[in-house]
Short mmCIF file of C-alpha atoms in Angstrom, two decimals:
data_model
loop_
_atom_site.label_atom_id
_atom_site.label_comp_id
_atom_site.label_asym_id
_atom_site.label_seq_id
_atom_site.Cartn_x
_atom_site.Cartn_y
_atom_site.Cartn_z
CA MET A 22 -40.31 44.03 -98.68
CA LYS A 23 -36.69 42.24 -97.52
CA ASN A 24 -35.51 45.63 -96.60
CA PHE A 25 -38.43 47.09 -95.03
CA PHE A 26 -38.60 44.06 -92.50
CA ILE A 27 -34.52 44.51 -92.25
CA ILE A 28 -35.43 48.22 -90.89
CA ILE A 29 -38.59 47.68 -88.81
CA SER A 30 -36.06 45.00 -86.85
CA ILE A 31 -34.06 47.74 -85.70
CA PHE A 32 -36.65 49.74 -83.62
CA ALA A 33 -38.05 46.06 -82.35
CA PHE A 34 -34.15 44.90 -81.02
CA VAL A 35 -34.68 48.81 -79.46
CA SER A 36 -38.34 47.78 -77.43
CA CYS A 37 -36.85 44.11 -76.95
CA ALA A 38 -33.90 45.99 -74.91
CA ASP A 39 -35.69 47.87 -73.00
CA LYS A 40 -38.95 45.86 -72.01
CA GLU A 41 -37.03 44.69 -68.63
CA SER A 42 -38.34 47.91 -67.41
CA PHE A 43 -41.80 47.33 -67.94
CA GLN A 44 -42.60 51.61 -67.90
CA VAL A 45 -46.38 52.47 -68.60
CA ILE A 46 -46.79 55.07 -71.79
CA PHE A 47 -50.10 54.69 -71.82
CA PRO A 48 -52.21 52.87 -68.50
CA GLU A 49 -55.80 51.90 -70.52
CA LYS A 50 -54.56 51.23 -73.56
CA VAL A 51 -54.90 47.69 -75.53
CA PHE A 52 -51.24 46.67 -75.85
CA VAL A 53 -49.90 45.22 -78.51
CA GLU A 54 -46.80 42.14 -79.53
CA PHE A 55 -46.18 41.52 -82.87
CA ASN A 56 -43.61 38.57 -83.40
CA TRP A 57 -41.95 37.30 -86.60
CA CYS A 58 -42.18 33.58 -87.37
CA SER A 59 -41.06 31.25 -89.64
CA TYR A 60 -42.22 27.33 -89.46
CA GLU A 61 -40.30 24.71 -88.81
CA GLN A 62 -40.02 21.96 -91.58
CA ASN A 63 -43.79 20.47 -92.25
CA LYS A 64 -45.16 22.64 -90.06
CA ASP A 65 -48.60 24.75 -91.55
CA ALA A 66 -51.56 26.59 -89.78
CA GLU A 67 -53.20 24.12 -89.12
CA ASP A 68 -50.77 22.28 -86.41
CA LEU A 69 -49.98 25.86 -84.98
CA GLY A 70 -54.11 26.41 -84.25
CA LYS A 71 -53.82 23.19 -82.15
CA ILE A 72 -51.54 23.61 -79.10
CA PHE A 73 -52.61 27.27 -79.02
CA ILE A 74 -55.59 25.36 -77.05
CA ASP A 75 -53.26 24.97 -74.31
CA TYR A 76 -54.14 28.84 -73.90
CA LYS A 77 -57.43 28.73 -72.98
CA ASN A 78 -55.77 26.68 -69.59
CA PHE A 79 -53.95 29.95 -67.71
CA LEU A 80 -54.59 33.00 -69.66
CA ASP A 81 -58.34 35.04 -69.43
CA PRO A 82 -60.33 35.54 -72.35
CA ASN A 83 -60.95 38.95 -71.21
CA ASN A 84 -57.95 40.18 -70.94
CA PHE A 85 -55.92 39.02 -73.08
CA TYR A 86 -56.30 37.80 -77.34
CA ALA A 87 -54.32 36.33 -79.79
CA SER A 88 -54.04 36.24 -83.51
CA TYR A 89 -52.34 34.74 -86.45
CA LEU A 90 -51.30 37.33 -89.15
CA ASN A 91 -51.10 35.29 -92.92
CA PRO A 92 -49.60 37.58 -95.53
CA THR A 93 -51.08 37.49 -98.09
CA PHE A 94 -47.82 39.68 -100.20
CA GLN A 95 -44.69 37.79 -101.32
CA VAL A 96 -42.25 37.83 -98.45
CA GLN A 97 -38.72 35.29 -97.78
CA THR A 98 -38.14 36.57 -94.17
CA TYR A 99 -41.26 34.89 -92.66
CA ASP A 100 -44.28 32.79 -92.80
CA PHE A 101 -46.21 34.63 -90.32
CA ILE A 102 -47.11 37.37 -87.68
CA LEU A 103 -47.86 36.10 -84.16
CA MET A 104 -50.52 39.18 -82.59
CA GLU A 105 -50.82 39.47 -79.06
CA SER A 106 -53.08 42.07 -77.79
CA PHE A 107 -53.71 42.55 -74.25
CA LYS A 108 -56.12 44.97 -72.23
CA ASN A 109 -53.59 46.52 -71.15
CA LYS A 110 -49.41 46.22 -70.23
CA GLU A 111 -50.05 45.39 -66.60
CA VAL A 112 -52.02 42.48 -67.92
CA PHE A 113 -49.23 42.03 -70.78
CA ASN A 114 -46.75 42.05 -67.70
CA SER A 115 -48.83 39.79 -66.03
CA ASN A 116 -48.31 37.20 -68.31
CA LEU A 117 -44.78 37.26 -68.33
CA GLN A 118 -45.02 36.65 -64.37
CA ASP A 119 -47.28 33.57 -65.10
CA ARG A 120 -45.29 31.55 -67.61
CA GLU A 121 -42.96 29.20 -64.99
CA GLY A 122 -46.44 27.47 -64.65
CA PHE A 123 -47.50 23.94 -66.15
CA PHE A 124 -49.88 24.97 -69.00
CA TYR A 125 -46.87 27.80 -70.44
CA LYS A 126 -44.13 26.19 -70.58
CA ARG A 127 -45.61 22.93 -72.03
CA TRP A 128 -47.34 24.75 -75.19
CA LYS A 129 -44.36 26.70 -75.30
CA THR A 130 -42.13 23.04 -75.74
CA ASN A 131 -45.03 22.52 -78.44
CA PHE A 132 -45.14 25.67 -80.22
CA GLN A 133 -41.45 25.60 -80.57
CA GLN A 134 -41.94 22.47 -81.87
CA THR A 135 -43.81 24.06 -84.62
CA ALA A 136 -42.74 27.75 -85.12
CA LYS A 137 -39.96 29.45 -84.18
CA CYS A 138 -40.04 33.80 -83.90
CA ASP A 139 -37.06 35.84 -83.92
CA GLU A 140 -36.71 37.50 -81.01
CA LEU A 141 -34.81 40.60 -82.26
CA LYS A 142 -37.73 41.75 -84.44
CA LYS A 143 -40.59 41.38 -81.41
CA GLN A 144 -43.18 45.29 -81.09
CA TYR A 145 -44.76 46.83 -79.17
CA PHE A 146 -47.86 49.10 -79.43
CA TYR A 147 -50.43 51.14 -78.06
CA GLU A 148 -53.97 50.72 -79.08
CA HIS A 149 -55.85 54.40 -78.86
CA THR A 150 -58.77 54.32 -80.25
CA ASN A 151 -60.34 52.34 -77.25
CA SER A 152 -61.38 49.40 -79.24
CA SER A 153 -62.37 46.82 -77.40
CA LEU A 154 -60.22 43.19 -78.14
CA GLU A 155 -62.61 41.61 -79.71
CA ALA A 156 -62.79 44.15 -82.26
CA ILE A 157 -59.00 43.40 -83.28
CA ASN A 158 -59.65 39.81 -83.36
CA LYS A 159 -62.88 38.87 -85.69
CA THR A 160 -63.36 36.33 -87.45
CA ASP A 161 -62.84 36.49 -91.29
CA ILE A 162 -61.32 39.49 -91.44
CA GLU A 163 -58.46 41.05 -93.25
CA PHE A 164 -55.92 43.67 -92.48
CA LYS A 165 -54.50 46.74 -94.25
CA PHE A 166 -51.18 48.27 -92.38
CA SER A 167 -50.48 51.85 -93.08
CA PHE A 168 -47.60 53.30 -91.82
CA CYS A 169 -47.96 57.34 -91.61
CA LYS A 170 -46.25 60.61 -89.81
CA LYS A 171 -48.45 63.20 -88.21
CA LEU A 172 -48.36 66.59 -90.14
CA ASP A 173 -47.06 69.65 -87.67
CA ASN A 174 -49.49 70.30 -84.64
CA VAL A 175 -51.62 66.84 -85.02
CA SER A 176 -52.93 65.34 -82.10
CA ILE A 177 -53.79 61.93 -82.21
CA ASP A 178 -57.29 63.24 -80.67
CA GLN A 179 -57.85 65.42 -84.13
CA LEU A 180 -57.96 61.64 -85.47
CA ILE A 181 -60.10 59.40 -83.92
CA ASP A 182 -62.47 61.97 -84.17
CA ASN A 183 -62.08 62.53 -87.71
CA LEU A 184 -62.33 58.91 -88.71
CA GLU A 185 -65.00 58.29 -86.26
CA ILE A 186 -66.76 60.48 -88.14
CA LEU A 187 -66.23 59.61 -91.56
CA LYS A 188 -68.46 56.93 -92.69
CA LEU A 189 -65.70 54.59 -95.19
CA SER A 190 -67.18 51.98 -96.88
CA ASN A 191 -66.16 48.06 -96.75
CA VAL A 192 -64.34 49.43 -93.75
CA GLN A 193 -65.07 47.43 -90.34
CA ASN A 194 -62.24 49.15 -87.82
CA ILE A 195 -59.58 51.19 -88.43
CA PHE A 196 -57.25 50.95 -85.63
CA ILE A 197 -54.69 53.80 -84.48
CA LEU A 198 -51.12 52.56 -82.60
CA THR A 199 -48.47 53.67 -81.68
CA PRO A 200 -44.84 52.10 -81.44
CA GLU A 201 -43.87 52.19 -77.95
CA ILE A 202 -40.66 53.12 -78.80
CA PHE A 203 -40.38 56.46 -80.54
CA ASN A 204 -38.88 56.39 -84.52
CA ASP A 205 -38.65 59.14 -86.63
CA TYR A 206 -39.48 56.77 -89.50
CA TYR A 207 -43.18 56.50 -88.70
CA ASP A 208 -45.28 58.27 -86.02
CA TYR A 209 -48.65 55.03 -85.93
CA LEU A 210 -49.42 51.98 -87.39
CA PHE A 211 -52.64 52.63 -88.68
CA ILE A 212 -54.39 48.70 -89.24
CA ILE A 213 -57.50 48.53 -91.19
CA SER A 214 -60.17 45.75 -91.25
CA SER A 215 -63.04 44.29 -93.55
CA ASN A 216 -64.19 41.32 -94.65
CA LYS A 217 -62.54 39.40 -96.62
CA GLU A 218 -64.58 39.89 -99.53
CA GLU A 219 -64.76 43.08 -99.51
CA VAL A 220 -61.95 45.74 -101.49
CA ILE A 221 -60.83 48.25 -99.16
CA GLU A 222 -60.10 51.73 -101.62
CA GLU A 223 -56.32 51.47 -102.19
CA ASN A 224 -55.51 54.96 -100.64
CA ILE A 225 -58.13 55.31 -98.34
CA LEU A 226 -56.24 57.28 -95.01
CA SER A 227 -54.62 59.63 -97.71
CA ASN A 228 -57.78 60.19 -99.32
CA ASN A 229 -59.92 61.18 -96.59
CA ILE A 230 -57.15 62.45 -93.76
CA GLY A 231 -54.59 63.23 -95.73
CA PHE A 232 -55.01 66.63 -94.21
CA LEU A 233 -53.80 65.49 -90.96
CA ILE A 234 -51.34 62.57 -91.84
CA ASN A 235 -48.78 61.62 -94.50
CA CYS A 236 -48.77 57.97 -95.48
CA ASN A 237 -46.71 58.09 -98.43
CA LEU A 238 -43.42 56.64 -96.65
CA ASN A 239 -40.87 55.24 -98.69
CA PHE A 240 -38.64 53.14 -96.28
CA ASN A 241 -35.60 51.87 -98.92
CA ASN A 242 -37.86 52.68 -102.30
CA GLU A 243 -40.72 49.12 -100.49
CA ASP A 244 -44.22 49.82 -101.94
CA LEU A 245 -45.39 49.86 -98.44
CA ASN A 246 -49.60 49.99 -99.80
CA GLN A 247 -49.84 46.53 -100.19
CA LEU A 248 -49.63 44.98 -96.79
CA PHE A 249 -52.22 43.02 -96.08
CA PHE A 250 -53.16 40.05 -93.64
CA GLU A 251 -55.41 37.41 -93.49
CA SER A 252 -56.19 37.59 -89.75
CA TYR A 253 -57.04 34.32 -87.18
CA PRO A 254 -57.96 34.65 -83.81
CA LEU A 255 -56.36 31.58 -82.05
CA ILE A 256 -58.29 31.91 -79.15
#
């Protein structure tokens, strides 16, 4: 798993280098930021939840959510992913401009005493199923991440239409994310959400829409079918 996250950090570096341009590719789509983070010494998830109370003092919950993603698989390079989802990229840009305020600076100081995030691994995505922010940040759910490439002449509208028709057992939502900076390794990040007590079918995407996408990708022989996270909304 370590090699896999080294690879995607290359994509993230490109995103970080270009973010100052604030190019908006899909103005109406939910905009998602992922940060790979590690706890400081003697800190844990309980400390993380406490400091996010400050976020409520300067952010509109109708436009912004944050969740803590705890990996359920073994990983050596980080402790958790901080997933921040915004109503659209314009809201994200406004949030960046508001970070000179007192409450944000106080929160940032407390956060840096609790955890540190690798800026070079920060990544940005657009969500295409028109799901609400609340749907992405539900409580008591588990996420499965699947990286996939589309087959020839397949559009994202075809993917969305087929997912809407399917009645998949044990699944609450399937979110389709595209990276802000395109790459040659994958086209889509599918995030499949389910209740924690439910079991998601191992090859659920390949078995149901395998005629549209290829999710059997190979990054340095890493197993990409076991990327499961417990999700804990922070706001």
